[in-house]
JSON list of C-alpha atoms and ligand atoms in Angstrom, two decimals:
[
{"chain": "A", "resi": 1, "resn": "MET", "atom": "CA", "xyz": [74.66, 21.75, -17.86]},
{"chain": "A", "resi": 2, "resn": "ALA", "atom": "CA", "xyz": [77.80, 22.60, -15.88]},
{"chain": "A", "resi": 3, "resn": "GLU", "atom": "CA", "xyz": [78.39, 18.90, -15.33]},
{"chain": "A", "resi": 4, "resn": "ASP", "atom": "CA", "xyz": [78.10, 18.20, -19.06]},
{"chain": "A", "resi": 5, "resn": "LEU", "atom": "CA", "xyz": [80.73, 20.83, -19.74]},
{"chain": "A", "resi": 6, "resn": "LEU", "atom": "CA", "xyz": [83.07, 19.32, -17.19]},
{"chain": "A", "resi": 7, "resn": "ASP", "atom": "CA", "xyz": [82.44, 15.85, -18.62]},
{"chain": "A", "resi": 8, "resn": "LEU", "atom": "CA", "xyz": [83.37, 17.02, -22.10]},
{"chain": "A", "resi": 9, "resn": "GLU", "atom": "CA", "xyz": [86.50, 18.71, -20.76]},
{"chain": "A", "resi": 10, "resn": "ASN", "atom": "CA", "xyz": [87.48, 15.45, -19.05]},
{"chain": "A", "resi": 11, "resn": "HIS", "atom": "CA", "xyz": [86.66, 13.57, -22.24]},
{"chain": "A", "resi": 12, "resn": "CYS", "atom": "CA", "xyz": [89.02, 15.86, -24.16]},
{"chain": "A", "resi": 13, "resn": "VAL", "atom": "CA", "xyz": [91.78, 15.43, -21.54]},
{"chain": "A", "resi": 14, "resn": "GLU", "atom": "CA", "xyz": [91.40, 11.64, -21.94]},
{"chain": "A", "resi": 15, "resn": "LEU", "atom": "CA", "xyz": [91.44, 11.85, -25.75]},
{"chain": "A", "resi": 16, "resn": "LEU", "atom": "CA", "xyz": [94.61, 13.95, -25.64]},
{"chain": "A", "resi": 17, "resn": "ALA", "atom": "CA", "xyz": [96.23, 11.52, -23.17]},
{"chain": "A", "resi": 18, "resn": "GLU", "atom": "CA", "xyz": [95.32, 8.60, -25.41]},
{"chain": "A", "resi": 19, "resn": "ARG", "atom": "CA", "xyz": [97.28, 10.36, -28.18]},
{"chain": "A", "resi": 20, "resn": "GLY", "atom": "CA", "xyz": [100.29, 10.96, -25.90]},
{"chain": "A", "resi": 21, "resn": "VAL", "atom": "CA", "xyz": [99.59, 14.56, -24.87]},
{"chain": "A", "resi": 22, "resn": "THR", "atom": "CA", "xyz": [99.31, 15.77, -21.26]},
{"chain": "A", "resi": 23, "resn": "LEU", "atom": "CA", "xyz": [98.05, 19.15, -20.09]},
{"chain": "A", "resi": 24, "resn": "ASP", "atom": "CA", "xyz": [101.56, 19.74, -18.69]},
{"chain": "A", "resi": 25, "resn": "ASP", "atom": "CA", "xyz": [102.94, 19.35, -22.23]},
{"chain": "A", "resi": 26, "resn": "ILE", "atom": "CA", "xyz": [100.49, 22.00, -23.45]},
{"chain": "A", "resi": 27, "resn": "ALA", "atom": "CA", "xyz": [101.24, 24.31, -20.50]},
{"chain": "A", "resi": 28, "resn": "ASP", "atom": "CA", "xyz": [104.95, 23.98, -21.33]},
{"chain": "A", "resi": 29, "resn": "CYS", "atom": "CA", "xyz": [104.24, 25.15, -24.90]},
{"chain": "A", "resi": 30, "resn": "ALA", "atom": "CA", "xyz": [102.25, 28.10, -23.52]},
{"chain": "A", "resi": 31, "resn": "ARG", "atom": "CA", "xyz": [105.16, 28.95, -21.20]},
{"chain": "A", "resi": 32, "resn": "TYR", "atom": "CA", "xyz": [107.52, 28.87, -24.19]},
{"chain": "A", "resi": 33, "resn": "LEU", "atom": "CA", "xyz": [105.28, 31.40, -25.95]},
{"chain": "A", "resi": 34, "resn": "GLN", "atom": "CA", "xyz": [105.42, 33.78, -22.97]},
{"chain": "A", "resi": 35, "resn": "ALA", "atom": "CA", "xyz": [109.11, 33.23, -22.12]},
{"chain": "A", "resi": 36, "resn": "ASP", "atom": "CA", "xyz": [110.30, 36.44, -23.82]},
{"chain": "A", "resi": 37, "resn": "TYR", "atom": "CA", "xyz": [107.93, 38.52, -21.70]},
{"chain": "A", "resi": 38, "resn": "HIS", "atom": "CA", "xyz": [107.96, 36.61, -18.40]},
{"chain": "A", "resi": 39, "resn": "VAL", "atom": "CA", "xyz": [111.33, 34.96, -17.91]},
{"chain": "A", "resi": 40, "resn": "ASP", "atom": "CA", "xyz": [110.47, 33.30, -14.59]},
{"chain": "A", "resi": 41, "resn": "LEU", "atom": "CA", "xyz": [107.03, 32.06, -15.54]},
{"chain": "A", "resi": 42, "resn": "THR", "atom": "CA", "xyz": [106.55, 28.33, -14.90]},
{"chain": "A", "resi": 43, "resn": "SER", "atom": "CA", "xyz": [104.35, 25.98, -16.87]},
{"chain": "A", "resi": 44, "resn": "GLU", "atom": "CA", "xyz": [102.38, 25.29, -13.64]},
{"chain": "A", "resi": 45, "resn": "GLU", "atom": "CA", "xyz": [101.28, 28.94, -13.70]},
{"chain": "A", "resi": 46, "resn": "LEU", "atom": "CA", "xyz": [99.85, 28.41, -17.18]},
{"chain": "A", "resi": 47, "resn": "LEU", "atom": "CA", "xyz": [97.93, 25.24, -16.35]},
{"chain": "A", "resi": 48, "resn": "GLU", "atom": "CA", "xyz": [94.95, 27.30, -15.15]},
{"chain": "A", "resi": 49, "resn": "SER", "atom": "CA", "xyz": [94.77, 28.97, -18.56]},
{"chain": "A", "resi": 50, "resn": "VAL", "atom": "CA", "xyz": [95.04, 25.62, -20.35]},
{"chain": "A", "resi": 51, "resn": "HIS", "atom": "CA", "xyz": [92.06, 24.39, -18.30]},
{"chain": "A", "resi": 52, "resn": "ALA", "atom": "CA", "xyz": [90.13, 27.58, -19.05]},
{"chain": "A", "resi": 53, "resn": "VAL", "atom": "CA", "xyz": [90.68, 27.13, -22.80]},
{"chain": "A", "resi": 54, "resn": "LEU", "atom": "CA", "xyz": [89.64, 23.47, -22.60]},
{"chain": "A", "resi": 55, "resn": "SER", "atom": "CA", "xyz": [86.49, 24.38, -20.70]},
{"chain": "A", "resi": 56, "resn": "LYS", "atom": "CA", "xyz": [85.07, 26.15, -23.77]},
{"chain": "A", "resi": 57, "resn": "ARG", "atom": "CA", "xyz": [82.55, 24.16, -25.74]},
{"chain": "A", "resi": 58, "resn": "GLU", "atom": "CA", "xyz": [83.86, 25.32, -29.13]},
{"chain": "A", "resi": 59, "resn": "VAL", "atom": "CA", "xyz": [87.38, 24.18, -28.17]},
{"chain": "A", "resi": 60, "resn": "GLN", "atom": "CA", "xyz": [86.09, 20.82, -26.92]},
{"chain": "A", "resi": 61, "resn": "TYR", "atom": "CA", "xyz": [84.29, 20.18, -30.22]},
{"chain": "A", "resi": 62, "resn": "ALA", "atom": "CA", "xyz": [87.43, 21.06, -32.19]},
{"chain": "A", "resi": 63, "resn": "VAL", "atom": "CA", "xyz": [89.56, 18.70, -30.05]},
{"chain": "A", "resi": 64, "resn": "MET", "atom": "CA", "xyz": [87.04, 15.86, -30.51]},
{"chain": "A", "resi": 65, "resn": "THR", "atom": "CA", "xyz": [86.75, 16.46, -34.26]},
{"chain": "A", "resi": 66, "resn": "GLY", "atom": "CA", "xyz": [90.49, 16.66, -34.93]},
{"chain": "A", "resi": 67, "resn": "ILE", "atom": "CA", "xyz": [91.38, 13.60, -32.88]},
{"chain": "A", "resi": 68, "resn": "ALA", "atom": "CA", "xyz": [88.51, 11.58, -34.41]},
{"chain": "A", "resi": 69, "resn": "LEU", "atom": "CA", "xyz": [89.80, 12.42, -37.90]},
{"chain": "A", "resi": 70, "resn": "ASP", "atom": "CA", "xyz": [93.39, 11.43, -37.00]},
{"chain": "A", "resi": 71, "resn": "LYS", "atom": "CA", "xyz": [92.16, 8.14, -35.57]},
{"chain": "A", "resi": 72, "resn": "ALA", "atom": "CA", "xyz": [89.88, 7.45, -38.54]},
{"chain": "A", "resi": 73, "resn": "ALA", "atom": "CA", "xyz": [92.77, 8.04, -40.97]},
{"chain": "A", "resi": 74, "resn": "GLU", "atom": "CA", "xyz": [95.04, 5.78, -38.93]},
{"chain": "A", "resi": 75, "resn": "GLU", "atom": "CA", "xyz": [92.43, 3.02, -38.96]},
{"chain": "A", "resi": 76, "resn": "GLY", "atom": "CA", "xyz": [91.64, 3.47, -42.67]},
{"chain": "A", "resi": 77, "resn": "ARG", "atom": "CA", "xyz": [88.04, 4.47, -41.87]},
{"chain": "A", "resi": 78, "resn": "LEU", "atom": "CA", "xyz": [87.81, 7.78, -43.72]},
{"chain": "A", "resi": 79, "resn": "GLY", "atom": "CA", "xyz": [86.21, 6.32, -46.83]},
{"chain": "A", "resi": 80, "resn": "ASP", "atom": "CA", "xyz": [88.61, 8.06, -49.23]},
{"chain": "A", "resi": 81, "resn": "LYS", "atom": "CA", "xyz": [91.96, 6.45, -49.97]},
{"chain": "A", "resi": 82, "resn": "ASP", "atom": "CA", "xyz": [93.48, 9.67, -51.32]},
{"chain": "A", "resi": 83, "resn": "LEU", "atom": "CA", "xyz": [92.45, 11.62, -48.25]},
{"chain": "A", "resi": 84, "resn": "ILE", "atom": "CA", "xyz": [93.84, 8.89, -46.00]},
{"chain": "A", "resi": 85, "resn": "ALA", "atom": "CA", "xyz": [97.16, 9.00, -47.89]},
{"chain": "A", "resi": 86, "resn": "LEU", "atom": "CA", "xyz": [97.30, 12.80, -47.54]},
{"chain": "A", "resi": 87, "resn": "MET", "atom": "CA", "xyz": [96.67, 12.64, -43.82]},
{"chain": "A", "resi": 88, "resn": "MET", "atom": "CA", "xyz": [99.02, 9.72, -43.13]},
{"chain": "A", "resi": 89, "resn": "SER", "atom": "CA", "xyz": [101.89, 11.59, -44.79]},
{"chain": "A", "resi": 90, "resn": "ASP", "atom": "CA", "xyz": [100.88, 14.94, -43.21]},
{"chain": "A", "resi": 91, "resn": "ALA", "atom": "CA", "xyz": [100.94, 16.52, -46.67]},
{"chain": "A", "resi": 92, "resn": "PRO", "atom": "CA", "xyz": [102.27, 20.12, -46.54]},
{"chain": "A", "resi": 93, "resn": "LEU", "atom": "CA", "xyz": [99.40, 21.62, -48.53]},
{"chain": "A", "resi": 94, "resn": "PHE", "atom": "CA", "xyz": [96.72, 19.94, -46.44]},
{"chain": "A", "resi": 95, "resn": "GLY", "atom": "CA", "xyz": [95.48, 22.97, -44.51]},
{"chain": "A", "resi": 96, "resn": "ALA", "atom": "CA", "xyz": [92.23, 21.78, -42.93]},
{"chain": "A", "resi": 97, "resn": "ASP", "atom": "CA", "xyz": [94.15, 20.97, -39.72]},
{"chain": "A", "resi": 98, "resn": "GLU", "atom": "CA", "xyz": [95.31, 24.58, -39.37]},
{"chain": "A", "resi": 99, "resn": "VAL", "atom": "CA", "xyz": [91.84, 25.90, -40.19]},
{"chain": "A", "resi": 100, "resn": "LEU", "atom": "CA", "xyz": [90.31, 23.82, -37.39]},
{"chain": "A", "resi": 101, "resn": "ALA", "atom": "CA", "xyz": [93.03, 25.16, -35.07]},
{"chain": "A", "resi": 102, "resn": "TYR", "atom": "CA", "xyz": [92.19, 28.76, -36.06]},
{"chain": "A", "resi": 103, "resn": "GLY", "atom": "CA", "xyz": [88.70, 28.07, -34.73]},
{"chain": "A", "resi": 104, "resn": "ILE", "atom": "CA", "xyz": [90.22, 27.52, -31.28]},
{"chain": "A", "resi": 105, "resn": "CYS", "atom": "CA", "xyz": [92.44, 30.63, -31.55]},
{"chain": "A", "resi": 106, "resn": "ASN", "atom": "CA", "xyz": [89.57, 32.85, -32.71]},
{"chain": "A", "resi": 107, "resn": "THR", "atom": "CA", "xyz": [88.03, 32.57, -29.26]},
{"chain": "A", "resi": 108, "resn": "TYR", "atom": "CA", "xyz": [91.11, 34.27, -27.79]},
{"chain": "A", "resi": 109, "resn": "GLY", "atom": "CA", "xyz": [91.80, 37.07, -30.26]},
{"chain": "A", "resi": 110, "resn": "SER", "atom": "CA", "xyz": [94.67, 38.12, -32.46]},
{"chain": "A", "resi": 111, "resn": "ILE", "atom": "CA", "xyz": [97.45, 37.32, -29.95]},
{"chain": "A", "resi": 112, "resn": "ALA", "atom": "CA", "xyz": [96.33, 33.69, -30.01]},
{"chain": "A", "resi": 113, "resn": "LEU", "atom": "CA", "xyz": [96.48, 33.62, -33.81]},
{"chain": "A", "resi": 114, "resn": "THR", "atom": "CA", "xyz": [99.98, 35.09, -34.01]},
{"chain": "A", "resi": 115, "resn": "ASN", "atom": "CA", "xyz": [101.13, 32.81, -31.17]},
{"chain": "A", "resi": 116, "resn": "PHE", "atom": "CA", "xyz": [99.76, 29.84, -33.09]},
{"chain": "A", "resi": 117, "resn": "GLY", "atom": "CA", "xyz": [101.63, 30.81, -36.27]},
{"chain": "A", "resi": 118, "resn": "PHE", "atom": "CA", "xyz": [104.82, 31.16, -34.25]},
{"chain": "A", "resi": 119, "resn": "ILE", "atom": "CA", "xyz": [104.66, 27.84, -32.42]},
{"chain": "A", "resi": 120, "resn": "ASP", "atom": "CA", "xyz": [103.52, 26.05, -35.57]},
{"chain": "A", "resi": 121, "resn": "LYS", "atom": "CA", "xyz": [106.68, 27.26, -37.28]},
{"chain": "A", "resi": 122, "resn": "LYS", "atom": "CA", "xyz": [109.01, 26.58, -34.31]},
{"chain": "A", "resi": 123, "resn": "LYS", "atom": "CA", "xyz": [107.44, 23.20, -33.52]},
{"chain": "A", "resi": 124, "resn": "TYR", "atom": "CA", "xyz": [108.39, 23.37, -29.86]},
{"chain": "A", "resi": 125, "resn": "GLY", "atom": "CA", "xyz": [108.24, 20.47, -27.38]},
{"chain": "A", "resi": 126, "resn": "ILE", "atom": "CA", "xyz": [105.36, 18.03, -27.73]},
{"chain": "A", "resi": 127, "resn": "ILE", "atom": "CA", "xyz": [104.42, 19.62, -31.08]},
{"chain": "A", "resi": 128, "resn": "ARG", "atom": "CA", "xyz": [107.79, 18.61, -32.56]},
{"chain": "A", "resi": 129, "resn": "LYS", "atom": "CA", "xyz": [107.38, 15.12, -31.09]},
{"chain": "A", "resi": 130, "resn": "LEU", "atom": "CA", "xyz": [103.89, 14.73, -32.58]},
{"chain": "A", "resi": 131, "resn": "ASN", "atom": "CA", "xyz": [104.99, 16.11, -35.91]},
{"chain": "A", "resi": 132, "resn": "ARG", "atom": "CA", "xyz": [107.87, 13.66, -36.21]},
{"chain": "A", "resi": 133, "resn": "ALA", "atom": "CA", "xyz": [105.81, 10.70, -35.07]},
{"chain": "A", "resi": 134, "resn": "GLY", "atom": "CA", "xyz": [103.02, 11.39, -37.54]},
{"chain": "A", "resi": 135, "resn": "LYS", "atom": "CA", "xyz": [104.69, 11.34, -40.95]},
{"chain": "A", "resi": 136, "resn": "ASN", "atom": "CA", "xyz": [104.57, 8.01, -42.81]},
{"chain": "A", "resi": 137, "resn": "THR", "atom": "CA", "xyz": [104.92, 6.06, -39.57]},
{"chain": "A", "resi": 138, "resn": "GLY", "atom": "CA", "xyz": [101.52, 4.39, -39.40]},
{"chain": "A", "resi": 139, "resn": "HIS", "atom": "CA", "xyz": [100.41, 7.06, -36.90]},
{"chain": "A", "resi": 140, "resn": "CYS", "atom": "CA", "xyz": [98.38, 10.07, -37.88]},
{"chain": "A", "resi": 141, "resn": "ASN", "atom": "CA", "xyz": [99.02, 13.29, -35.93]},
{"chain": "A", "resi": 142, "resn": "THR", "atom": "CA", "xyz": [97.89, 15.64, -38.69]},
{"chain": "A", "resi": 143, "resn": "PHE", "atom": "CA", "xyz": [95.20, 17.40, -36.65]},
{"chain": "A", "resi": 144, "resn": "ILE", "atom": "CA", "xyz": [96.44, 16.93, -33.10]},
{"chain": "A", "resi": 145, "resn": "ASP", "atom": "CA", "xyz": [99.71, 18.85, -33.48]},
{"chain": "A", "resi": 146, "resn": "ASP", "atom": "CA", "xyz": [97.73, 21.94, -34.56]},
{"chain": "A", "resi": 147, "resn": "ILE", "atom": "CA", "xyz": [95.12, 21.43, -31.87]},
{"chain": "A", "resi": 148, "resn": "VAL", "atom": "CA", "xyz": [97.84, 21.30, -29.21]},
{"chain": "A", "resi": 149, "resn": "GLY", "atom": "CA", "xyz": [99.50, 24.40, -30.72]},
{"chain": "A", "resi": 150, "resn": "ALA", "atom": "CA", "xyz": [96.19, 26.26, -30.75]},
{"chain": "A", "resi": 151, "resn": "ILE", "atom": "CA", "xyz": [95.34, 25.40, -27.13]},
{"chain": "A", "resi": 152, "resn": "ALA", "atom": "CA", "xyz": [98.83, 26.49, -26.03]},
{"chain": "A", "resi": 153, "resn": "ALA", "atom": "CA", "xyz": [98.60, 29.68, -28.12]},
{"chain": "A", "resi": 154, "resn": "SER", "atom": "CA", "xyz": [95.17, 30.46, -26.65]},
{"chain": "A", "resi": 155, "resn": "ALA", "atom": "CA", "xyz": [96.33, 29.77, -23.08]},
{"chain": "A", "resi": 156, "resn": "ALA", "atom": "CA", "xyz": [99.33, 32.08, -23.60]},
{"chain": "A", "resi": 157, "resn": "SER", "atom": "CA", "xyz": [97.02, 34.75, -25.03]},
{"chain": "A", "resi": 158, "resn": "ARG", "atom": "CA", "xyz": [94.62, 34.45, -22.10]},
{"chain": "A", "resi": 159, "resn": "PHE", "atom": "CA", "xyz": [97.54, 34.80, -19.69]},
{"chain": "A", "resi": 160, "resn": "ALA", "atom": "CA", "xyz": [98.85, 37.87, -21.56]},
{"chain": "A", "resi": 161, "resn": "HIS", "atom": "CA", "xyz": [95.43, 39.56, -21.57]},
{"chain": "A", "resi": 162, "resn": "ARG", "atom": "CA", "xyz": [94.91, 38.95, -17.86]},
{"chain": "A", "resi": 163, "resn": "TRP", "atom": "CA", "xyz": [98.40, 40.13, -16.99]},
{"chain": "A", "resi": 164, "resn": "VAL", "atom": "CA", "xyz": [97.97, 43.39, -18.93]},
{"chain": "A", "resi": 165, "resn": "ARG", "atom": "CA", "xyz": [94.53, 43.89, -17.37]},
{"chain": "A", "resi": 166, "resn": "ASP", "atom": "CA", "xyz": [95.96, 43.41, -13.86]},
{"chain": "A", "resi": 167, "resn": "VAL", "atom": "CA", "xyz": [98.77, 45.90, -14.56]},
{"chain": "A", "resi": 168, "resn": "ASP", "atom": "CA", "xyz": [96.23, 48.41, -15.94]},
{"chain": "A", "resi": 169, "resn": "GLU", "atom": "CA", "xyz": [94.10, 48.04, -12.83]},
{"chain": "A", "resi": 170, "resn": "GLU", "atom": "CA", "xyz": [97.12, 48.66, -10.62]},
{"chain": "A", "resi": 171, "resn": "GLU", "atom": "CA", "xyz": [98.02, 51.80, -12.55]},
{"chain": "A", "resi": 172, "resn": "HIS", "atom": "CA", "xyz": [94.53, 53.34, -12.64]},
{"chain": "B", "resi": 1, "resn": "MG", "atom": "MG1", "xyz": [99.09, 19.41, -38.72]}
]
C-alpha cells in the first residue's frame, strides 16, 4: 500500500514535469505565499510541505484528472468541440478548473483556500508562465495552473499550521 502511494506520487511528479512544472517551481510559489510572514524562508524549506501535499491520495487523483483533461483538450480527444474550444482558450467563466483545485485546498483548511485565491489572482512565477502559454496557443494549461496554485497554497498552509503549532508548544 505504501509503495502504491509513493508510485502515484512519483507518477504525479512525472506528469507535472511533462507539463513543464518542477516541485521547485511549486515550492517557490509556496515561499511567495509565506514571504510576508517569514522574510528569510527559502523555497527549499517548503519542498518538504510540497511533498507532503503530493503524498495525499486525493491530491494525486486531482493532479491526474486535471492534467489528463488538459492533454485530452490539446489532442482534441474530449468528444465535445465546444468544450475543447472553451478549454483551449482558457475561457474566463470556465470554473471547473478552480473547483478541482478547491478539492486539493480543502484538505488543508481555510488558509489554503485563501492562499489559493490570492495566488490565482497574482499569478506568480510558474503560474503566470502556464497561464500565458495556455491561451489560444495550441497548448492547454486550463487545469494545471490551478492545480499548481492549489498545491502551493496547501504547502504554504501546512507550513503555517506547523509553525504556529511549534510556537504554541514552545510557549506552553
Ligand atoms: Mg485555470
